[in-house]
Amino acid sequence: MSNQDITALKHAFTSDKLFYDDANFPRGFSRSGNFTLLEAEILENYGAILQALHKKTVQPSNDLQTQFVKTLQGEQEPSNVFEKAWLKYLKLTTNAARFHTVFGKSKSTGSEISYGRQIEEF
């Protein structure tokens, strides 16, 4: 993506508010290890308008914002770094993490063999 494309995107998604998500990324987007420096910059500087478009609290005001909304609705594939960064953010914050454990759900009866020794009942 050329610098001219990024400049046009930055102009199309201008926002005066910075965007933070301390609940999911308390150390910031760039220090989380999940985003590139460009993605972190996009989220921090333009995330407020991206979130407003996502939540439909703001209507799209130009063609690039309209394209962004269509991408979020699944009408087209993401085609620029703003769309890809926001979709990556959504994927990381909306999917429930799955934890796997080595312990099963069976309960102990108290009379099994434990660590090679028989547990005696009195």
GROMACS .gro file of N, CA and C in nm:
model
  366
    1MET      N    1   0.085  -0.117   0.000
    1MET     CA    2   0.000   0.000   0.000
    1MET      C    3   0.089   0.123   0.000
    2SER      N    4   0.058   0.217  -0.085
    2SER     CA    5   0.142   0.335  -0.099
    2SER      C    6   0.111   0.439   0.008
    3ASN      N    7   0.205   0.531   0.025
    3ASN     CA    8   0.185   0.639   0.122
    3ASN      C    9   0.065   0.725   0.085
    4GLN      N   10   0.040   0.740  -0.045
    4GLN     CA   11  -0.074   0.819  -0.089
    4GLN      C   12  -0.205   0.753  -0.046
    5ASP      N   13  -0.213   0.619  -0.056
    5ASP     CA   14  -0.332   0.547  -0.012
    5ASP      C   15  -0.354   0.563   0.138
    6ILE      N   16  -0.248   0.551   0.216
    6ILE     CA   17  -0.260   0.565   0.361
    6ILE      C   18  -0.300   0.707   0.397
    7THR      N   19  -0.245   0.805   0.327
    7THR     CA   20  -0.282   0.944   0.353
    7THR      C   21  -0.430   0.967   0.324
    8ALA      N   22  -0.480   0.910   0.215
    8ALA     CA   23  -0.623   0.923   0.182
    8ALA      C   24  -0.709   0.857   0.288
    9LEU      N   25  -0.667   0.741   0.338
    9LEU     CA   26  -0.742   0.672   0.443
    9LEU      C   27  -0.743   0.753   0.572
   10LYS      N   28  -0.626   0.807   0.609
   10LYS     CA   29  -0.618   0.888   0.731
   10LYS      C   30  -0.709   1.010   0.721
   11HIS      N   31  -0.714   1.069   0.605
   11HIS     CA   32  -0.800   1.186   0.584
   11HIS      C   33  -0.948   1.147   0.590
   12ALA      N   34  -0.981   1.030   0.538
   12ALA     CA   35  -1.121   0.984   0.533
   12ALA      C   36  -1.173   0.945   0.671
   13PHE      N   37  -1.085   0.903   0.761
   13PHE     CA   38  -1.127   0.857   0.894
   13PHE      C   39  -1.079   0.951   1.005
   14THR      N   40  -1.071   1.078   0.977
   14THR     CA   41  -1.023   1.176   1.074
   14THR      C   42  -1.105   1.173   1.202
   15SER      N   43  -1.033   1.174   1.315
   15SER     CA   44  -1.098   1.174   1.446
   15SER      C   45  -1.015   1.257   1.542
   16ASP      N   46  -1.080   1.335   1.628
   16ASP     CA   47  -1.004   1.412   1.726
   16ASP      C   48  -0.987   1.339   1.858
   17LYS      N   49  -1.046   1.221   1.870
   17LYS     CA   50  -1.033   1.145   1.994
   17LYS      C   51  -0.940   1.024   1.973
   18LEU      N   52  -0.859   0.998   2.073
   18LEU     CA   53  -0.776   0.878   2.071
   18LEU      C   54  -0.860   0.761   2.122
   19PHE      N   55  -0.826   0.643   2.079
   19PHE     CA   56  -0.901   0.523   2.114
   19PHE      C   57  -0.812   0.431   2.197
   20TYR      N   58  -0.862   0.392   2.314
   20TYR     CA   59  -0.792   0.299   2.401
   20TYR      C   60  -0.887   0.188   2.442
   21ASP      N   61  -0.833   0.071   2.466
   21ASP     CA   62  -0.913  -0.040   2.518
   21ASP      C   63  -0.834  -0.100   2.634
   22ASP      N   64  -0.844  -0.032   2.749
   22ASP     CA   65  -0.767  -0.074   2.866
   22ASP      C   66  -0.813  -0.209   2.920
   23ALA      N   67  -0.937  -0.247   2.893
   23ALA     CA   68  -0.986  -0.377   2.941
   23ALA      C   69  -0.916  -0.492   2.871
   24ASN      N   70  -0.896  -0.481   2.741
   24ASN     CA   71  -0.835  -0.589   2.664
   24ASN      C   72  -0.685  -0.568   2.637
   25PHE      N   73  -0.643  -0.443   2.630
   25PHE     CA   74  -0.503  -0.412   2.600
   25PHE      C   75  -0.453  -0.305   2.697
   26PRO      N   76  -0.433  -0.342   2.825
   26PRO     CA   77  -0.397  -0.242   2.927
   26PRO      C   78  -0.262  -0.175   2.902
   27ARG      N   79  -0.175  -0.239   2.829
   27ARG     CA   80  -0.044  -0.180   2.800
   27ARG      C   81  -0.042  -0.109   2.666
   28GLY      N   82  -0.156  -0.102   2.600
   28GLY     CA   83  -0.163  -0.035   2.470
   28GLY      C   84  -0.160  -0.135   2.356
   29PHE      N   85  -0.201  -0.089   2.241
   29PHE     CA   86  -0.206  -0.177   2.124
   29PHE      C   87  -0.066  -0.216   2.077
   30SER      N   88   0.026  -0.120   2.077
   30SER     CA   89   0.159  -0.147   2.024
   30SER      C   90   0.240  -0.241   2.113
   31ARG      N   91   0.213  -0.241   2.242
   31ARG     CA   92   0.289  -0.326   2.334
   31ARG      C   93   0.221  -0.460   2.359
   32SER      N   94   0.106  -0.482   2.297
   32SER     CA   95   0.033  -0.607   2.321
   32SER      C   96   0.096  -0.725   2.249
   33GLY      N   97   0.168  -0.700   2.141
   33GLY     CA   98   0.225  -0.808   2.063
   33GLY      C   99   0.129  -0.866   1.960
   34ASN      N  100   0.009  -0.810   1.952
   34ASN     CA  101  -0.091  -0.861   1.857
   34ASN      C  102  -0.100  -0.779   1.730
   35PHE      N  103  -0.050  -0.658   1.732
   35PHE     CA  104  -0.065  -0.568   1.618
   35PHE      C  105   0.070  -0.519   1.569
   36THR      N  106   0.076  -0.491   1.439
   36THR     CA  107   0.194  -0.426   1.384
   36THR      C  108   0.193  -0.281   1.430
   37LEU      N  109   0.304  -0.210   1.410
   37LEU     CA  110   0.309  -0.070   1.449
   37LEU      C  111   0.206   0.013   1.373
   38LEU      N  112   0.187  -0.015   1.244
   38LEU     CA  113   0.088   0.057   1.165
   38LEU      C  114  -0.053   0.028   1.216
   39GLU      N  115  -0.084  -0.098   1.244
   39GLU     CA  116  -0.216  -0.134   1.297
   39GLU      C  117  -0.241  -0.067   1.431
   40ALA      N  118  -0.141  -0.065   1.518
   40ALA     CA  119  -0.154  -0.001   1.649
   40ALA      C  120  -0.179   0.148   1.633
   41GLU      N  121  -0.109   0.212   1.540
   41GLU     CA  122  -0.129   0.354   1.514
   41GLU      C  123  -0.271   0.381   1.463
   42ILE      N  124  -0.316   0.297   1.372
   42ILE     CA  125  -0.452   0.312   1.317
   42ILE      C  126  -0.555   0.299   1.428
   43LEU      N  127  -0.542   0.196   1.511
   43LEU     CA  128  -0.640   0.176   1.618
   43LEU      C  129  -0.638   0.291   1.719
   44GLU      N  130  -0.521   0.335   1.757
   44GLU     CA  131  -0.513   0.441   1.857
   44GLU      C  132  -0.564   0.575   1.803
   45ASN      N  133  -0.525   0.610   1.681
   45ASN     CA  134  -0.559   0.741   1.628
   45ASN      C  135  -0.694   0.747   1.558
   46TYR      N  136  -0.742   0.636   1.505
   46TYR     CA  137  -0.866   0.636   1.427
   46TYR      C  138  -0.970   0.537   1.480
   47GLY      N  139  -0.937   0.466   1.586
   47GLY     CA  140  -1.027   0.366   1.642
   47GLY      C  141  -1.159   0.421   1.691
   48ALA      N  142  -1.160   0.546   1.735
   48ALA     CA  143  -1.285   0.606   1.785
   48ALA      C  144  -1.388   0.616   1.673
   49ILE      N  145  -1.346   0.661   1.555
   49ILE     CA  146  -1.440   0.671   1.442
   49ILE      C  147  -1.473   0.532   1.388
   50LEU      N  148  -1.376   0.441   1.389
   50LEU     CA  149  -1.402   0.305   1.342
   50LEU      C  150  -1.504   0.237   1.433
   51GLN      N  151  -1.492   0.258   1.563
   51GLN     CA  152  -1.587   0.200   1.657
   51GLN      C  153  -1.725   0.262   1.641
   52ALA      N  154  -1.731   0.392   1.620
   52ALA     CA  155  -1.860   0.461   1.601
   52ALA      C  156  -1.929   0.411   1.474
   53LEU      N  157  -1.851   0.388   1.368
   53LEU     CA  158  -1.910   0.333   1.245
   53LEU      C  159  -1.955   0.189   1.269
   54HIS      N  160  -1.877   0.113   1.343
   54HIS     CA  161  -1.910  -0.026   1.374
   54HIS      C  162  -2.040  -0.034   1.454
   55LYS      N  163  -2.052   0.051   1.556
   55LYS     CA  164  -2.170   0.049   1.643
   55LYS      C  165  -2.288   0.127   1.584
   56LYS      N  166  -2.267   0.187   1.468
   56LYS     CA  167  -2.369   0.264   1.396
   56LYS      C  168  -2.418   0.386   1.474
   57THR      N  169  -2.330   0.443   1.556
   57THR     CA  170  -2.363   0.568   1.624
   57THR      C  171  -2.332   0.688   1.536
   58VAL      N  172  -2.256   0.663   1.427
   58VAL     CA  173  -2.222   0.765   1.328
   58VAL      C  174  -2.250   0.706   1.190
   59GLN      N  175  -2.306   0.786   1.103
   59GLN     CA  176  -2.329   0.743   0.965
   59GLN      C  177  -2.204   0.770   0.882
   60PRO      N  178  -2.174   0.686   0.783
   60PRO     CA  179  -2.059   0.710   0.697
   60PRO      C  180  -2.071   0.844   0.626
   61SER      N  181  -1.960   0.918   0.620
   61SER     CA  182  -1.964   1.051   0.559
   61SER      C  183  -1.886   1.059   0.428
   62ASN      N  184  -1.826   0.949   0.386
   62ASN     CA  185  -1.754   0.947   0.258
   62ASN      C  186  -1.749   0.804   0.204
   63ASP      N  187  -1.695   0.789   0.085
   63ASP     CA  188  -1.693   0.658   0.018
   63ASP      C  189  -1.612   0.554   0.095
   64LEU      N  190  -1.499   0.594   0.152
   64LEU     CA  191  -1.415   0.498   0.225
   64LEU      C  192  -1.484   0.451   0.353
   65GLN      N  193  -1.557   0.539   0.418
   65GLN     CA  194  -1.632   0.498   0.537
   65GLN      C  195  -1.748   0.406   0.499
   66THR      N  196  -1.812   0.434   0.387
   66THR     CA  197  -1.919   0.345   0.338
   66THR      C  198  -1.863   0.207   0.306
   67GLN      N  199  -1.748   0.204   0.243
   67GLN     CA  200  -1.681   0.077   0.211
   67GLN      C  201  -1.646   0.002   0.340
   68PHE      N  202  -1.601   0.074   0.442
   68PHE     CA  203  -1.568   0.014   0.571
   68PHE      C  204  -1.691  -0.054   0.633
   69VAL      N  205  -1.805   0.014   0.630
   69VAL     CA  206  -1.928  -0.041   0.686
   69VAL      C  207  -1.971  -0.164   0.608
   70LYS      N  208  -1.960  -0.160   0.476
   70LYS     CA  209  -1.996  -0.277   0.394
   70LYS      C  210  -1.906  -0.395   0.426
   71THR      N  211  -1.780  -0.368   0.452
   71THR     CA  212  -1.687  -0.475   0.489
   71THR      C  213  -1.728  -0.536   0.622
   72LEU      N  214  -1.765  -0.453   0.718
   72LEU     CA  215  -1.808  -0.504   0.849
   72LEU      C  216  -1.935  -0.587   0.838
   73GLN      N  217  -2.021  -0.553   0.744
   73GLN     CA  218  -2.146  -0.627   0.725
   73GLN      C  219  -2.126  -0.754   0.643
   74GLY      N  220  -2.002  -0.778   0.597
   74GLY     CA  221  -1.971  -0.899   0.521
   74GLY      C  222  -2.008  -0.891   0.374
   75GLU      N  223  -2.037  -0.772   0.324
   75GLU     CA  224  -2.074  -0.757   0.184
   75GLU      C  225  -1.954  -0.761   0.092
   76GLN      N  226  -1.834  -0.738   0.147
   76GLN     CA  227  -1.712  -0.743   0.067
   76GLN      C  228  -1.594  -0.778   0.157
   77GLU      N  229  -1.487  -0.818   0.095
   77GLU     CA  230  -1.365  -0.854   0.166
   77GLU      C  231  -1.290  -0.727   0.208
   78PRO      N  232  -1.216  -0.731   0.318
   78PRO     CA  233  -1.136  -0.614   0.358
   78PRO      C  234  -1.031  -0.583   0.252
   79SER      N  235  -1.019  -0.456   0.215
   79SER     CA  236  -0.928  -0.420   0.106
   79SER      C  237  -0.825  -0.315   0.145
   80ASN      N  238  -0.830  -0.264   0.268
   80ASN     CA  239  -0.727  -0.167   0.308
   80ASN      C  240  -0.687  -0.194   0.453
   81VAL      N  241  -0.581  -0.127   0.496
   81VAL     CA  242  -0.525  -0.155   0.628
   81VAL      C  243  -0.618  -0.114   0.741
   82PHE      N  244  -0.703  -0.014   0.720
   82PHE     CA  245  -0.797   0.026   0.824
   82PHE      C  246  -0.899  -0.084   0.849
   83GLU      N  247  -0.953  -0.139   0.743
   83GLU     CA  248  -1.050  -0.248   0.756
   83GLU      C  249  -0.986  -0.372   0.818
   84LYS      N  250  -0.867  -0.406   0.773
   84LYS     CA  251  -0.798  -0.524   0.825
   84LYS      C  252  -0.761  -0.507   0.972
   85ALA      N  253  -0.716  -0.387   1.010
   85ALA     CA  254  -0.680  -0.363   1.150
   85ALA      C  255  -0.803  -0.371   1.240
   86TRP      N  256  -0.916  -0.315   1.196
   86TRP     CA  257  -1.036  -0.319   1.281
   86TRP      C  258  -1.090  -0.461   1.292
   87LEU      N  259  -1.090  -0.535   1.182
   87LEU     CA  260  -1.137  -0.674   1.188
   87LEU      C  261  -1.047  -0.759   1.278
   88LYS      N  262  -0.918  -0.733   1.275
   88LYS     CA  263  -0.825  -0.804   1.363
   88LYS      C  264  -0.854  -0.769   1.509
   89TYR      N  265  -0.879  -0.641   1.536
   89TYR     CA  266  -0.915  -0.598   1.671
   89TYR      C  267  -1.042  -0.667   1.717
   90LEU      N  268  -1.144  -0.672   1.631
   90LEU     CA  269  -1.270  -0.738   1.667
   90LEU      C  270  -1.249  -0.886   1.695
   91LYS      N  271  -1.169  -0.950   1.613
   91LYS     CA  272  -1.142  -1.093   1.631
   91LYS      C  273  -1.076  -1.119   1.767
   92LEU      N  274  -0.984  -1.032   1.806
   92LEU     CA  275  -0.913  -1.051   1.932
   92LEU      C  276  -0.997  -1.015   2.054
   93THR      N  277  -1.097  -0.930   2.037
   93THR     CA  278  -1.173  -0.884   2.153
   93THR      C  279  -1.312  -0.948   2.166
   94THR      N  280  -1.363  -1.009   2.060
   94THR     CA  281  -1.498  -1.064   2.070
   94THR      C  282  -1.503  -1.215   2.078
   95ASN      N  283  -1.399  -1.284   2.040
   95ASN     CA  284  -1.399  -1.430   2.050
   95ASN      C  285  -1.359  -1.471   2.190
   96ALA      N  286  -1.436  -1.558   2.249
   96ALA     CA  287  -1.403  -1.607   2.382
   96ALA      C  288  -1.280  -1.698   2.374
   97ALA      N  289  -1.188  -1.678   2.465
   97ALA     CA  290  -1.068  -1.760   2.467
   97ALA      C  291  -1.104  -1.899   2.515
   98ARG      N  292  -1.045  -1.999   2.456
   98ARG     CA  293  -1.070  -2.137   2.496
   98ARG      C  294  -0.949  -2.186   2.573
   99PHE      N  295  -0.974  -2.239   2.690
   99PHE     CA  296  -0.868  -2.291   2.773
   99PHE      C  297  -0.876  -2.443   2.775
  100HIS      N  298  -0.763  -2.506   2.761
  100HIS     CA  299  -0.757  -2.651   2.766
  100HIS      C  300  -0.677  -2.690   2.889
  101THR      N  301  -0.722  -2.792   2.955
  101THR     CA  302  -0.656  -2.836   3.076
  101THR      C  303  -0.624  -2.985   3.065
  102VAL      N  304  -0.527  -3.028   3.143
  102VAL     CA  305  -0.490  -3.170   3.141
  102VAL      C  306  -0.574  -3.249   3.240
  103PHE      N  307  -0.653  -3.182   3.319
  103PHE     CA  308  -0.736  -3.249   3.418
  103PHE      C  309  -0.874  -3.275   3.361
  104GLY      N  310  -0.926  -3.392   3.388
  104GLY     CA  311  -1.059  -3.427   3.341
  104GLY      C  312  -1.167  -3.382   3.437
  105LYS      N  313  -1.289  -3.423   3.407
  105LYS     CA  314  -1.402  -3.384   3.490
  105LYS      C  315  -1.440  -3.492   3.591
  106SER      N  316  -1.375  -3.610   3.585
  106SER     CA  317  -1.413  -3.718   3.676
  106SER      C  318  -1.374  -3.683   3.820
  107LYS      N  319  -1.453  -3.731   3.913
  107LYS     CA  320  -1.428  -3.701   4.053
  107LYS      C  321  -1.361  -3.820   4.121
  108SER      N  322  -1.279  -3.790   4.217
  108SER     CA  323  -1.208  -3.893   4.292
  108SER      C  324  -1.299  -3.955   4.398
  109THR      N  325  -1.291  -4.087   4.416
  109THR     CA  326  -1.372  -4.154   4.518
  109THR      C  327  -1.297  -4.168   4.649
  110GLY      N  328  -1.166  -4.142   4.647
  110GLY     CA  329  -1.089  -4.149   4.771
  110GLY      C  330  -1.024  -4.284   4.794
  111SER      N  331  -1.052  -4.384   4.713
  111SER     CA  332  -0.991  -4.515   4.736
  111SER      C  333  -0.912  -4.564   4.615
  112GLU      N  334  -0.878  -4.474   4.522
  112GLU     CA  335  -0.799  -4.515   4.407
  112GLU      C  336  -0.650  -4.520   4.443
  113ILE      N  337  -0.576  -4.570   4.351
  113ILE     CA  338  -0.432  -4.571   4.367
  113ILE      C  339  -0.383  -4.432   4.332
  114SER      N  340  -0.304  -4.375   4.420
  114SER     CA  341  -0.255  -4.240   4.399
  114SER      C  342  -0.104  -4.241   4.406
  115TYR      N  343  -0.040  -4.201   4.301
  115TYR     CA  344   0.105  -4.196   4.293
  115TYR      C  345   0.169  -4.330   4.329
  116GLY      N  346   0.109  -4.440   4.284
  116GLY     CA  347   0.166  -4.571   4.305
  116GLY      C  348   0.141  -4.630   4.442
  117ARG      N  349   0.069  -4.565   4.529
  117ARG     CA  350   0.041  -4.617   4.663
  117ARG      C  351  -0.109  -4.636   4.678
  118GLN      N  352  -0.146  -4.737   4.749
  118GLN     CA  353  -0.289  -4.763   4.776
  118GLN      C  354  -0.332  -4.679   4.895
  119ILE      N  355  -0.443  -4.613   4.880
  119ILE     CA  356  -0.498  -4.535   4.991
  119ILE      C  357  -0.590  -4.629   5.068
  120GLU      N  358  -0.558  -4.647   5.193
  120GLU     CA  359  -0.637  -4.740   5.274
  120GLU      C  360  -0.753  -4.667   5.341
  121GLU      N  361  -0.866  -4.735   5.345
  121GLU     CA  362  -0.982  -4.679   5.413
  121GLU      C  363  -0.992  -4.741   5.551
  122PHE      N  364  -1.029  -4.664   5.648
  122PHE     CA  365  -1.043  -4.714   5.786
  122PHE      C  366  -1.184  -4.738   5.821
   0.00000   0.00000   0.00000
